Each structure stands twice: as structure tokens, then as C-alpha cells.
Coordinates of N, CA, C and O in Angstrom, one line a residue:
X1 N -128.3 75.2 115.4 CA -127.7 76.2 116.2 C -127.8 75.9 117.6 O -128.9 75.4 118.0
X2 N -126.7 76.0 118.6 CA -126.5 75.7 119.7 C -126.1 76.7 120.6 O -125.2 77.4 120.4
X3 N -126.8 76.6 121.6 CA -126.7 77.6 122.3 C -126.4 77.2 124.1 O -126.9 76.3 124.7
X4 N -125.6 78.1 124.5 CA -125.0 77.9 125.9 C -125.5 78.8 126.9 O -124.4 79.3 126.4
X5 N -125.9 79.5 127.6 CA -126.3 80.8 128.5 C -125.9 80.0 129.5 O -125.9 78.7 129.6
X6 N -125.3 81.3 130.4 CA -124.7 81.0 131.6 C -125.4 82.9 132.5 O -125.1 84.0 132.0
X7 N -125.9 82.8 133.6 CA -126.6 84.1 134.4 C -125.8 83.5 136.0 O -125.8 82.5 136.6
X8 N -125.2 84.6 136.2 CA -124.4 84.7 137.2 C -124.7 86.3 138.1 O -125.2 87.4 137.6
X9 N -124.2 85.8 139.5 CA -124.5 87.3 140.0 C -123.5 88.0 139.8 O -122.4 87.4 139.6
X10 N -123.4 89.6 139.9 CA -122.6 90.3 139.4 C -121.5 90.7 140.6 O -121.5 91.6 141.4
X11 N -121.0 90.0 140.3 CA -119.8 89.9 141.4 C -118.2 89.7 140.2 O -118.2 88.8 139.3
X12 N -116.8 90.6 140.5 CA -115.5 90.3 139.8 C -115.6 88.4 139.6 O -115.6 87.7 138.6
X13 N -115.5 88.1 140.6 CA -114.9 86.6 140.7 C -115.8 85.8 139.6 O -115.3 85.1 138.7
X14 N -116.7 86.2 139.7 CA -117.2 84.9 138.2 C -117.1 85.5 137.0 O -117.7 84.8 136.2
X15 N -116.5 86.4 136.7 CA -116.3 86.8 134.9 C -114.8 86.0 134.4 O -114.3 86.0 133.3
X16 N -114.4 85.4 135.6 CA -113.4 84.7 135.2 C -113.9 83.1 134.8 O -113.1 82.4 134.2
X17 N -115.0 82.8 135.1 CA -115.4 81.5 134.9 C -116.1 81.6 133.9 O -116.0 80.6 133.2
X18 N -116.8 82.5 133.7 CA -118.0 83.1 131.9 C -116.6 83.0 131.5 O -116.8 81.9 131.1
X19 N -115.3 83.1 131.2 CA -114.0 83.6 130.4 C -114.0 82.0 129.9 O -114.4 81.5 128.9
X20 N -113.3 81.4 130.9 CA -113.1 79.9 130.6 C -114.6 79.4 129.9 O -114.6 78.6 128.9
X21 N -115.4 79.7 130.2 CA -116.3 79.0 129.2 C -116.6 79.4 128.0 O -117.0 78.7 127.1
X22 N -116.3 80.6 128.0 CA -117.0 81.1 126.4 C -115.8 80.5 125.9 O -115.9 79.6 125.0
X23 N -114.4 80.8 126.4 CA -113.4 80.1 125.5 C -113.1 78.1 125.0 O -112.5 77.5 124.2
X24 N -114.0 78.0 126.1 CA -114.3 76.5 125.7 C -115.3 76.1 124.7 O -115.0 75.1 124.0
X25 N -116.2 76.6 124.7 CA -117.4 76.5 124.2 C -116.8 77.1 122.2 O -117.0 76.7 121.1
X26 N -116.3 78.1 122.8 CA -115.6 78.5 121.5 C -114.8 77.8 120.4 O -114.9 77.9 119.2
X27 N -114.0 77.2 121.2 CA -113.0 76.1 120.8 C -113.5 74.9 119.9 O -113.1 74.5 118.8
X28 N -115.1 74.3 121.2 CA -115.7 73.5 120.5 C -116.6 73.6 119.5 O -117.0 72.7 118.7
X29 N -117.2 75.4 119.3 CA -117.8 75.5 117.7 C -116.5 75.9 116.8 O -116.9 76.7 115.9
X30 N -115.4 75.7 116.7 CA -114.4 76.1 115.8 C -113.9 77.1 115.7 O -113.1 77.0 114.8
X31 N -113.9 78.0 116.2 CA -113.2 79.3 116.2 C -111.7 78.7 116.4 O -111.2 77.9 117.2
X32 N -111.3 79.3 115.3 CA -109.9 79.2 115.5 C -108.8 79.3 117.0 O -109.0 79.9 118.1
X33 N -108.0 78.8 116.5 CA -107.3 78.2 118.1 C -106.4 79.7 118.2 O -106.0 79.8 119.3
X34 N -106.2 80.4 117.4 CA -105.3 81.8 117.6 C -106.1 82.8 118.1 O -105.6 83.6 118.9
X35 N -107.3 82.9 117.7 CA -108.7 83.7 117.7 C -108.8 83.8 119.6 O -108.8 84.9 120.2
X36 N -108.8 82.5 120.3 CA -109.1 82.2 121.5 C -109.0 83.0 122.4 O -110.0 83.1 123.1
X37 N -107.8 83.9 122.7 CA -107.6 84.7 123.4 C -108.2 85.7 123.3 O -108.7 86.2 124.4
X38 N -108.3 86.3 122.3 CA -109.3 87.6 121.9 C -110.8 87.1 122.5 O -111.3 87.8 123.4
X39 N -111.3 85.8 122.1 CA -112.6 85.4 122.9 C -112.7 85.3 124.2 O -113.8 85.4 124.7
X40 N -111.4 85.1 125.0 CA -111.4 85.2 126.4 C -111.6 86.7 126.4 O -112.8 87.1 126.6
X41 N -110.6 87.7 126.3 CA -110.3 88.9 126.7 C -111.2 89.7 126.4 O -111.3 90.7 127.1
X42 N -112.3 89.6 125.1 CA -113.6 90.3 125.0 C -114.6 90.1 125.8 O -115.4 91.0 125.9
X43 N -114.8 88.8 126.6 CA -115.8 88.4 127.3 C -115.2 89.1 128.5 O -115.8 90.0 129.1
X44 N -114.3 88.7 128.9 CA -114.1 89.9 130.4 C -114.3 90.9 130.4 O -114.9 91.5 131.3
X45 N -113.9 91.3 129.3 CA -114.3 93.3 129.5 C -115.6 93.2 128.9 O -115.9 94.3 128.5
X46 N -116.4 92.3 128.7 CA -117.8 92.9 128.4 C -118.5 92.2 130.0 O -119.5 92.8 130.4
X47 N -118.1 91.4 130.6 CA -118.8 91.1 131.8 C -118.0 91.9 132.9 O -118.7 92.3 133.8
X48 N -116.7 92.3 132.9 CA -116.1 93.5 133.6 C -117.4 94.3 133.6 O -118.3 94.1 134.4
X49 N -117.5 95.0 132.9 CA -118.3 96.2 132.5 C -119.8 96.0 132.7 O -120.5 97.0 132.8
X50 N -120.3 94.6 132.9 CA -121.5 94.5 133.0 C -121.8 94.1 134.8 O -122.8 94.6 135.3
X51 N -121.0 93.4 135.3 CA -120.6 93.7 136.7 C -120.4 95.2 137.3 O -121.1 95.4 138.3
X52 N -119.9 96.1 136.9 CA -119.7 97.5 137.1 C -120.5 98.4 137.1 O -120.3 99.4 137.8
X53 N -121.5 98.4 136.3 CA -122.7 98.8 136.4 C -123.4 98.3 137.4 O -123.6 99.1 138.3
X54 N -123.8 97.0 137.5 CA -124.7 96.5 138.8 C -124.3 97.0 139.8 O -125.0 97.8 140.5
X55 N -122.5 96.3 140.0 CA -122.3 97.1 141.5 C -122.6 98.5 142.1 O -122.8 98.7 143.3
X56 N -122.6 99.7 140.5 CA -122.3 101.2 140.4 C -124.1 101.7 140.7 O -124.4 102.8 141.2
X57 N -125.0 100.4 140.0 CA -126.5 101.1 140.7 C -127.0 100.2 141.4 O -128.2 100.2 141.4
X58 N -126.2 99.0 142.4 CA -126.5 98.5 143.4 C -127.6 97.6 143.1 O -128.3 97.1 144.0
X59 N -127.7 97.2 141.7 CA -128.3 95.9 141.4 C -128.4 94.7 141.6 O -127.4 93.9 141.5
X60 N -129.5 94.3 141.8 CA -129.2 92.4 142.2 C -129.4 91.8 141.0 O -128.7 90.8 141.2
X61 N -130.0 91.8 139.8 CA -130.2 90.8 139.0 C -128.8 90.5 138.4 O -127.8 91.2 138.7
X62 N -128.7 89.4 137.5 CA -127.7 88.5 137.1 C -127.2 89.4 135.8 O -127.8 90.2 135.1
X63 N -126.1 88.9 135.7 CA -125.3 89.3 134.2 C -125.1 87.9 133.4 O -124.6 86.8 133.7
X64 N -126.0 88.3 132.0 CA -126.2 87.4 131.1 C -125.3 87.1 130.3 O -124.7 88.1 129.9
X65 N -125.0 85.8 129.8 CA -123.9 85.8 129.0 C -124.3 84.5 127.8 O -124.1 83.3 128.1
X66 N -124.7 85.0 126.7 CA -125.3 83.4 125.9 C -123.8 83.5 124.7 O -123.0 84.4 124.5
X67 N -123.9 82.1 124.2 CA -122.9 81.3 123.5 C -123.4 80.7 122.4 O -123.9 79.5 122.5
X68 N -123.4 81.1 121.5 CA -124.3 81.0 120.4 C -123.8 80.1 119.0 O -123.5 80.9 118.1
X69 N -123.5 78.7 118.7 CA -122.8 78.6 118.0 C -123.4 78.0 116.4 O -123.6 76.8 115.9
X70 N -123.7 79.5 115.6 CA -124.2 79.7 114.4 C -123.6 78.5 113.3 O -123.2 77.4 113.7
X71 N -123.7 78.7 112.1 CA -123.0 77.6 111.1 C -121.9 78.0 110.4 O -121.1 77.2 109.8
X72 N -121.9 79.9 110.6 CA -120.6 80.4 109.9 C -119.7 80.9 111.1 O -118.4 81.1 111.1
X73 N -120.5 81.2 112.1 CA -120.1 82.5 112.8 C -120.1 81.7 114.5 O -120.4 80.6 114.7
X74 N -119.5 82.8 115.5 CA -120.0 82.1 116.8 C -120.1 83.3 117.4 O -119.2 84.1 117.2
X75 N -120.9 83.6 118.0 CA -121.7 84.9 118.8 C -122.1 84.6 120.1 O -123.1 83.9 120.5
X76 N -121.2 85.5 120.8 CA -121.7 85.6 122.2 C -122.1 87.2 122.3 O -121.5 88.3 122.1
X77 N -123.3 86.7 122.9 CA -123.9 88.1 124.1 C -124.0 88.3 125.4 O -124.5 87.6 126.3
X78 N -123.3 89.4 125.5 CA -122.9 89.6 126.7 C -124.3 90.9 127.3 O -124.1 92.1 126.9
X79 N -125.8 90.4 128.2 CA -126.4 91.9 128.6 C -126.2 92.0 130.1 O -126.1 91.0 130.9
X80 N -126.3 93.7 130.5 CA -125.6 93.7 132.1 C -127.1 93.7 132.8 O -127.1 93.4 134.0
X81 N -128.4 94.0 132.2 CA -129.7 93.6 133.1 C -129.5 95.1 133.7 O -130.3 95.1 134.7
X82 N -128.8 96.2 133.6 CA -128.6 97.4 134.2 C -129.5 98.8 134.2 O -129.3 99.9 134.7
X83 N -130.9 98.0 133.0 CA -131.7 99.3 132.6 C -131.4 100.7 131.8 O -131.2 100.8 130.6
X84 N -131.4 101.4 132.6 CA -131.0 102.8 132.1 C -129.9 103.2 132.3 O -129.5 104.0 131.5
X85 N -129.2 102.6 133.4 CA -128.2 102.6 133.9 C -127.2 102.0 132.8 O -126.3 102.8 133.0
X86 N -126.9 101.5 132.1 CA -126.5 101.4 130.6 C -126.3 102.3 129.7 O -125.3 102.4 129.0
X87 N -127.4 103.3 129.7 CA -127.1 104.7 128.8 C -126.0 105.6 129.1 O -125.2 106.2 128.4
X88 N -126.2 105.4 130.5 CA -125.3 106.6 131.3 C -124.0 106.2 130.7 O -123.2 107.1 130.4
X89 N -123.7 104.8 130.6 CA -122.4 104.1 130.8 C -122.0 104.1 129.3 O -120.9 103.6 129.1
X90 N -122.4 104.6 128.4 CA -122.0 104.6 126.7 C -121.3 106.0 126.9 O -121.5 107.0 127.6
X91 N -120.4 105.7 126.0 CA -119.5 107.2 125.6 C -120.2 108.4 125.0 O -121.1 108.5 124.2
X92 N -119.5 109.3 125.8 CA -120.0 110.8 125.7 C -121.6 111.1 126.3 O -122.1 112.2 126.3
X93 N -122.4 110.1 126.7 CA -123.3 110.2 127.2 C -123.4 111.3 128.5 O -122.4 111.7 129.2
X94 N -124.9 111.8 128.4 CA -125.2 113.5 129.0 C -125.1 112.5 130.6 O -125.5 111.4 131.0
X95 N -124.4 113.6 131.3 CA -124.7 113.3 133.1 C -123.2 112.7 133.6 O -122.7 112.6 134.7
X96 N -122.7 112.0 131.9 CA -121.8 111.3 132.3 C -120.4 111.9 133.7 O -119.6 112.8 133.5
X97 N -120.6 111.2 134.8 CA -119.7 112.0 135.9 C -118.4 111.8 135.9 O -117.6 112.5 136.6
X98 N -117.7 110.8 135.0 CA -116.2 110.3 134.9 C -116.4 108.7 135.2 O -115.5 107.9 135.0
X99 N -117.6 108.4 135.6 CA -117.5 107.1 136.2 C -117.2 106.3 135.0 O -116.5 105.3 135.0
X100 N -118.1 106.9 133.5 CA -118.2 105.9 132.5 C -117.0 106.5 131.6 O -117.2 107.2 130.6
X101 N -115.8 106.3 131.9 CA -114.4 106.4 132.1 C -114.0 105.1 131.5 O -113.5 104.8 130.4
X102 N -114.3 104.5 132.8 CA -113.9 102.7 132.8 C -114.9 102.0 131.7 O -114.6 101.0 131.0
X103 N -115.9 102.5 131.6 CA -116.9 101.9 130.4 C -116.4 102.3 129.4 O -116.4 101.3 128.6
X104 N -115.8 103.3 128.8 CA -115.8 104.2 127.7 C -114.2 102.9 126.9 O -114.1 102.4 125.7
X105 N -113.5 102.8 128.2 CA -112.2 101.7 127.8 C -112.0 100.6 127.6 O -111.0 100.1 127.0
X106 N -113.4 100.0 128.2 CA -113.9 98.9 128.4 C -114.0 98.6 126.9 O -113.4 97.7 126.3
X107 N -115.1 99.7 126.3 CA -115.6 99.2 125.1 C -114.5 99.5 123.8 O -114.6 99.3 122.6
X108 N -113.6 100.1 124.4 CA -112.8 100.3 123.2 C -111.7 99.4 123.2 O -111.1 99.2 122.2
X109 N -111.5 98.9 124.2 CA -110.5 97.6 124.3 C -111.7 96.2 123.5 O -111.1 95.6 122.7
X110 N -112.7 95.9 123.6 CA -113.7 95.0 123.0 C -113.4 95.3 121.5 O -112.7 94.5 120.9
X111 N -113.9 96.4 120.9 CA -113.9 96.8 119.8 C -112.2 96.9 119.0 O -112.0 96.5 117.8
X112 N -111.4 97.3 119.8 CA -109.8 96.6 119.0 C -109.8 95.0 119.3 O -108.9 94.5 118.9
X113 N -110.4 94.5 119.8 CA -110.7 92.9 119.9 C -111.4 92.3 119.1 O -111.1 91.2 118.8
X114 N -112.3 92.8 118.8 CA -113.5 92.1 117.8 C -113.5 93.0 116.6 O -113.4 94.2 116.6
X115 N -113.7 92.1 115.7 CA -114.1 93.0 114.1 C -115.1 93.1 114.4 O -115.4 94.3 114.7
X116 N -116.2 92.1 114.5 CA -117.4 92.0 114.5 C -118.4 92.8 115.8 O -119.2 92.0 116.2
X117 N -118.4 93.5 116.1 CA -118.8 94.2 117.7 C -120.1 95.0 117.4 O -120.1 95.7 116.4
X118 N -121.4 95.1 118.1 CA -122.4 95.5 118.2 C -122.9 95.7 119.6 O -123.2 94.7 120.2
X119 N -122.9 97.1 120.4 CA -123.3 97.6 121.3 C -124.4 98.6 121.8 O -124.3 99.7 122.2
X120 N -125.4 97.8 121.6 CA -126.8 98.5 121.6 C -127.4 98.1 123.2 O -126.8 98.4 124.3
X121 N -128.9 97.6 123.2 CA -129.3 97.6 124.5 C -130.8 96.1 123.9 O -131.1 95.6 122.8
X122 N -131.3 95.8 125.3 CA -132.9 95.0 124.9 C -133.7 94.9 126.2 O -133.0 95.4 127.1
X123 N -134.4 94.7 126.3 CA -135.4 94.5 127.3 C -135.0 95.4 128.6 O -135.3 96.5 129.0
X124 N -133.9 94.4 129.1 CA -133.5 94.6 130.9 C -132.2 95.6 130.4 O -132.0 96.1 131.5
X125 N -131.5 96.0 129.7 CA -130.2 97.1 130.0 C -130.0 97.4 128.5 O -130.7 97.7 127.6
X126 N -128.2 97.2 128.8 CA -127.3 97.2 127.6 C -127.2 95.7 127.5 O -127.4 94.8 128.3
X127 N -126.8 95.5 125.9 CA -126.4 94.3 125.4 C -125.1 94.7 124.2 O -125.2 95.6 123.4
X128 N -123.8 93.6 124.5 CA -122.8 93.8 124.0 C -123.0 92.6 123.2 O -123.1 91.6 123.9
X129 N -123.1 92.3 121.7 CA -123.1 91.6 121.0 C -121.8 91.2 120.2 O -121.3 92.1 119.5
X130 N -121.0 89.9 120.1 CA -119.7 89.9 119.3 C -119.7 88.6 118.4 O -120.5 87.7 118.6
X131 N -118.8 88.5 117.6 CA -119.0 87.4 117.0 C -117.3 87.4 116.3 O -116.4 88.2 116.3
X132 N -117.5 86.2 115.9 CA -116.1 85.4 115.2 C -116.5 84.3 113.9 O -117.5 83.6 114.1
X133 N -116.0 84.3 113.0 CA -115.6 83.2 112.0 C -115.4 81.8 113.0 O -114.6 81.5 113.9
X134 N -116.5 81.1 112.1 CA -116.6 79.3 112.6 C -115.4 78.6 111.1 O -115.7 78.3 110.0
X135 N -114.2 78.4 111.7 CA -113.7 77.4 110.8 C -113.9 75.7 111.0 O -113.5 75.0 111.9
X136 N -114.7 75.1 109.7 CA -115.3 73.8 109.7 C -114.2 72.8 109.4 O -114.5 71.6 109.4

């Protein structure tokens, strides 16, 4: 199993470069070549979203993004390092002010994207977990 992590600061401009890579990296564990765009387009709106948070509680640490390429499957994790600030940001969550709006779309544009979608949390925040079929 091979693994890629890439920790960037949370700034718009580099979720475009986590894009290009997961979709490279993708390519090269086999995910199918139709699949690709959905692999671009889920990694943006999970690093959108994990950027958005930072900026929204004024965070400095990095947004994590590992590349995981299993023997059936290829899984990337996307965590925003956002803490608690993550809870707020899940749907229908108490306090919610409208902000997690953009989160709530975020994740439902991910989820019509991926079969495979797991959105829980670990250590430092939220963690958006996704995965795809490895064709050998």
C-alpha cells in the first residue's frame, strides 16, 4: 500500500493543486479513466470545505490531504485540522448560524460524487474519507 500526503496552508489557491494531484496519483493506482473527474471534483469540495473552516475560525494549521493506494480500492482523506469547529460545520448541527450552509452543499455535492463517502472526524478536526474501485 502506497501512500501520498500532501499538508498545505489553507488558502483557495492550493486546493487546486491537491486536485491535480489526487487526480494524478489516481490515474496511477488505476482508477478508472471516467471515474477521474469525480476524483478531481470530490477533492475540491472536500478541501473547499476544509479551507473554509480554517479561514471561518482563523486557523493556521494545514489542511491534510493523504492518497492512499489500497490493492482494491484507492482512498483519499481529506482532514480540515479545524477541531471543534468541524461539528459546527456538519448538517443540522445546534448553533448552526447559516454559515454551515456552504458546508451542508459541500457535502452533499461529495456524497452525489462518491458511492463510497465517510464523514466523521480524528484527532485535530473533521475528516472526509472517500474511496473508489482500483481497476488492475
Amino acid at each position: 500500500m502506497a501512500t501520498v500526503e500532501l499538508r498545505f496552508s489553507a488558502l483557495p489557491e492550493h486546493v487546486r493543486t491537491a486536485r491535480l494531484v489526487a487526480a494524478a496519483v489516481a490515474r496511477r493506482a488505476g482508477v478508472d479513466e471516467s471515474v477521474l473527474d469525480e476524483v478531481r471534483l470530490a477533492v475540491g469540495e472536500a478541501c473547499s470545505r476544509a479551507v473554509g473552516l480554517h479561514q471561518r475560525g482563523d486557523l493556521s494549521g494545514a489542511v491534510r490531504v493523504a492518497l492512499i493506494d489500497q490493492e482494491k480500492r484507492f482512498l483519499i482523506e481529506v482532514g480540515d485540522g479545524a477541531g471543534a469547529l468541524s461539528d459546527l460545520a456538519e448538517p443540522g448541527a445546534e448553533g448552526d448560524s447559516g454559515e454551515g450552509v456552504d458546508d451542508t452543499l459541500g457535502l452533499a455535492v461529495i456524497t452525489g460524487l462518491v458511492e463510497d463517502v465517510e464523514v466523521g472526524r480524528d484527532d485535530d478536526g473533521g475528516l472526509i474519507r472517500m474511496s473508489w474501485p482500483v481497476t488492475t
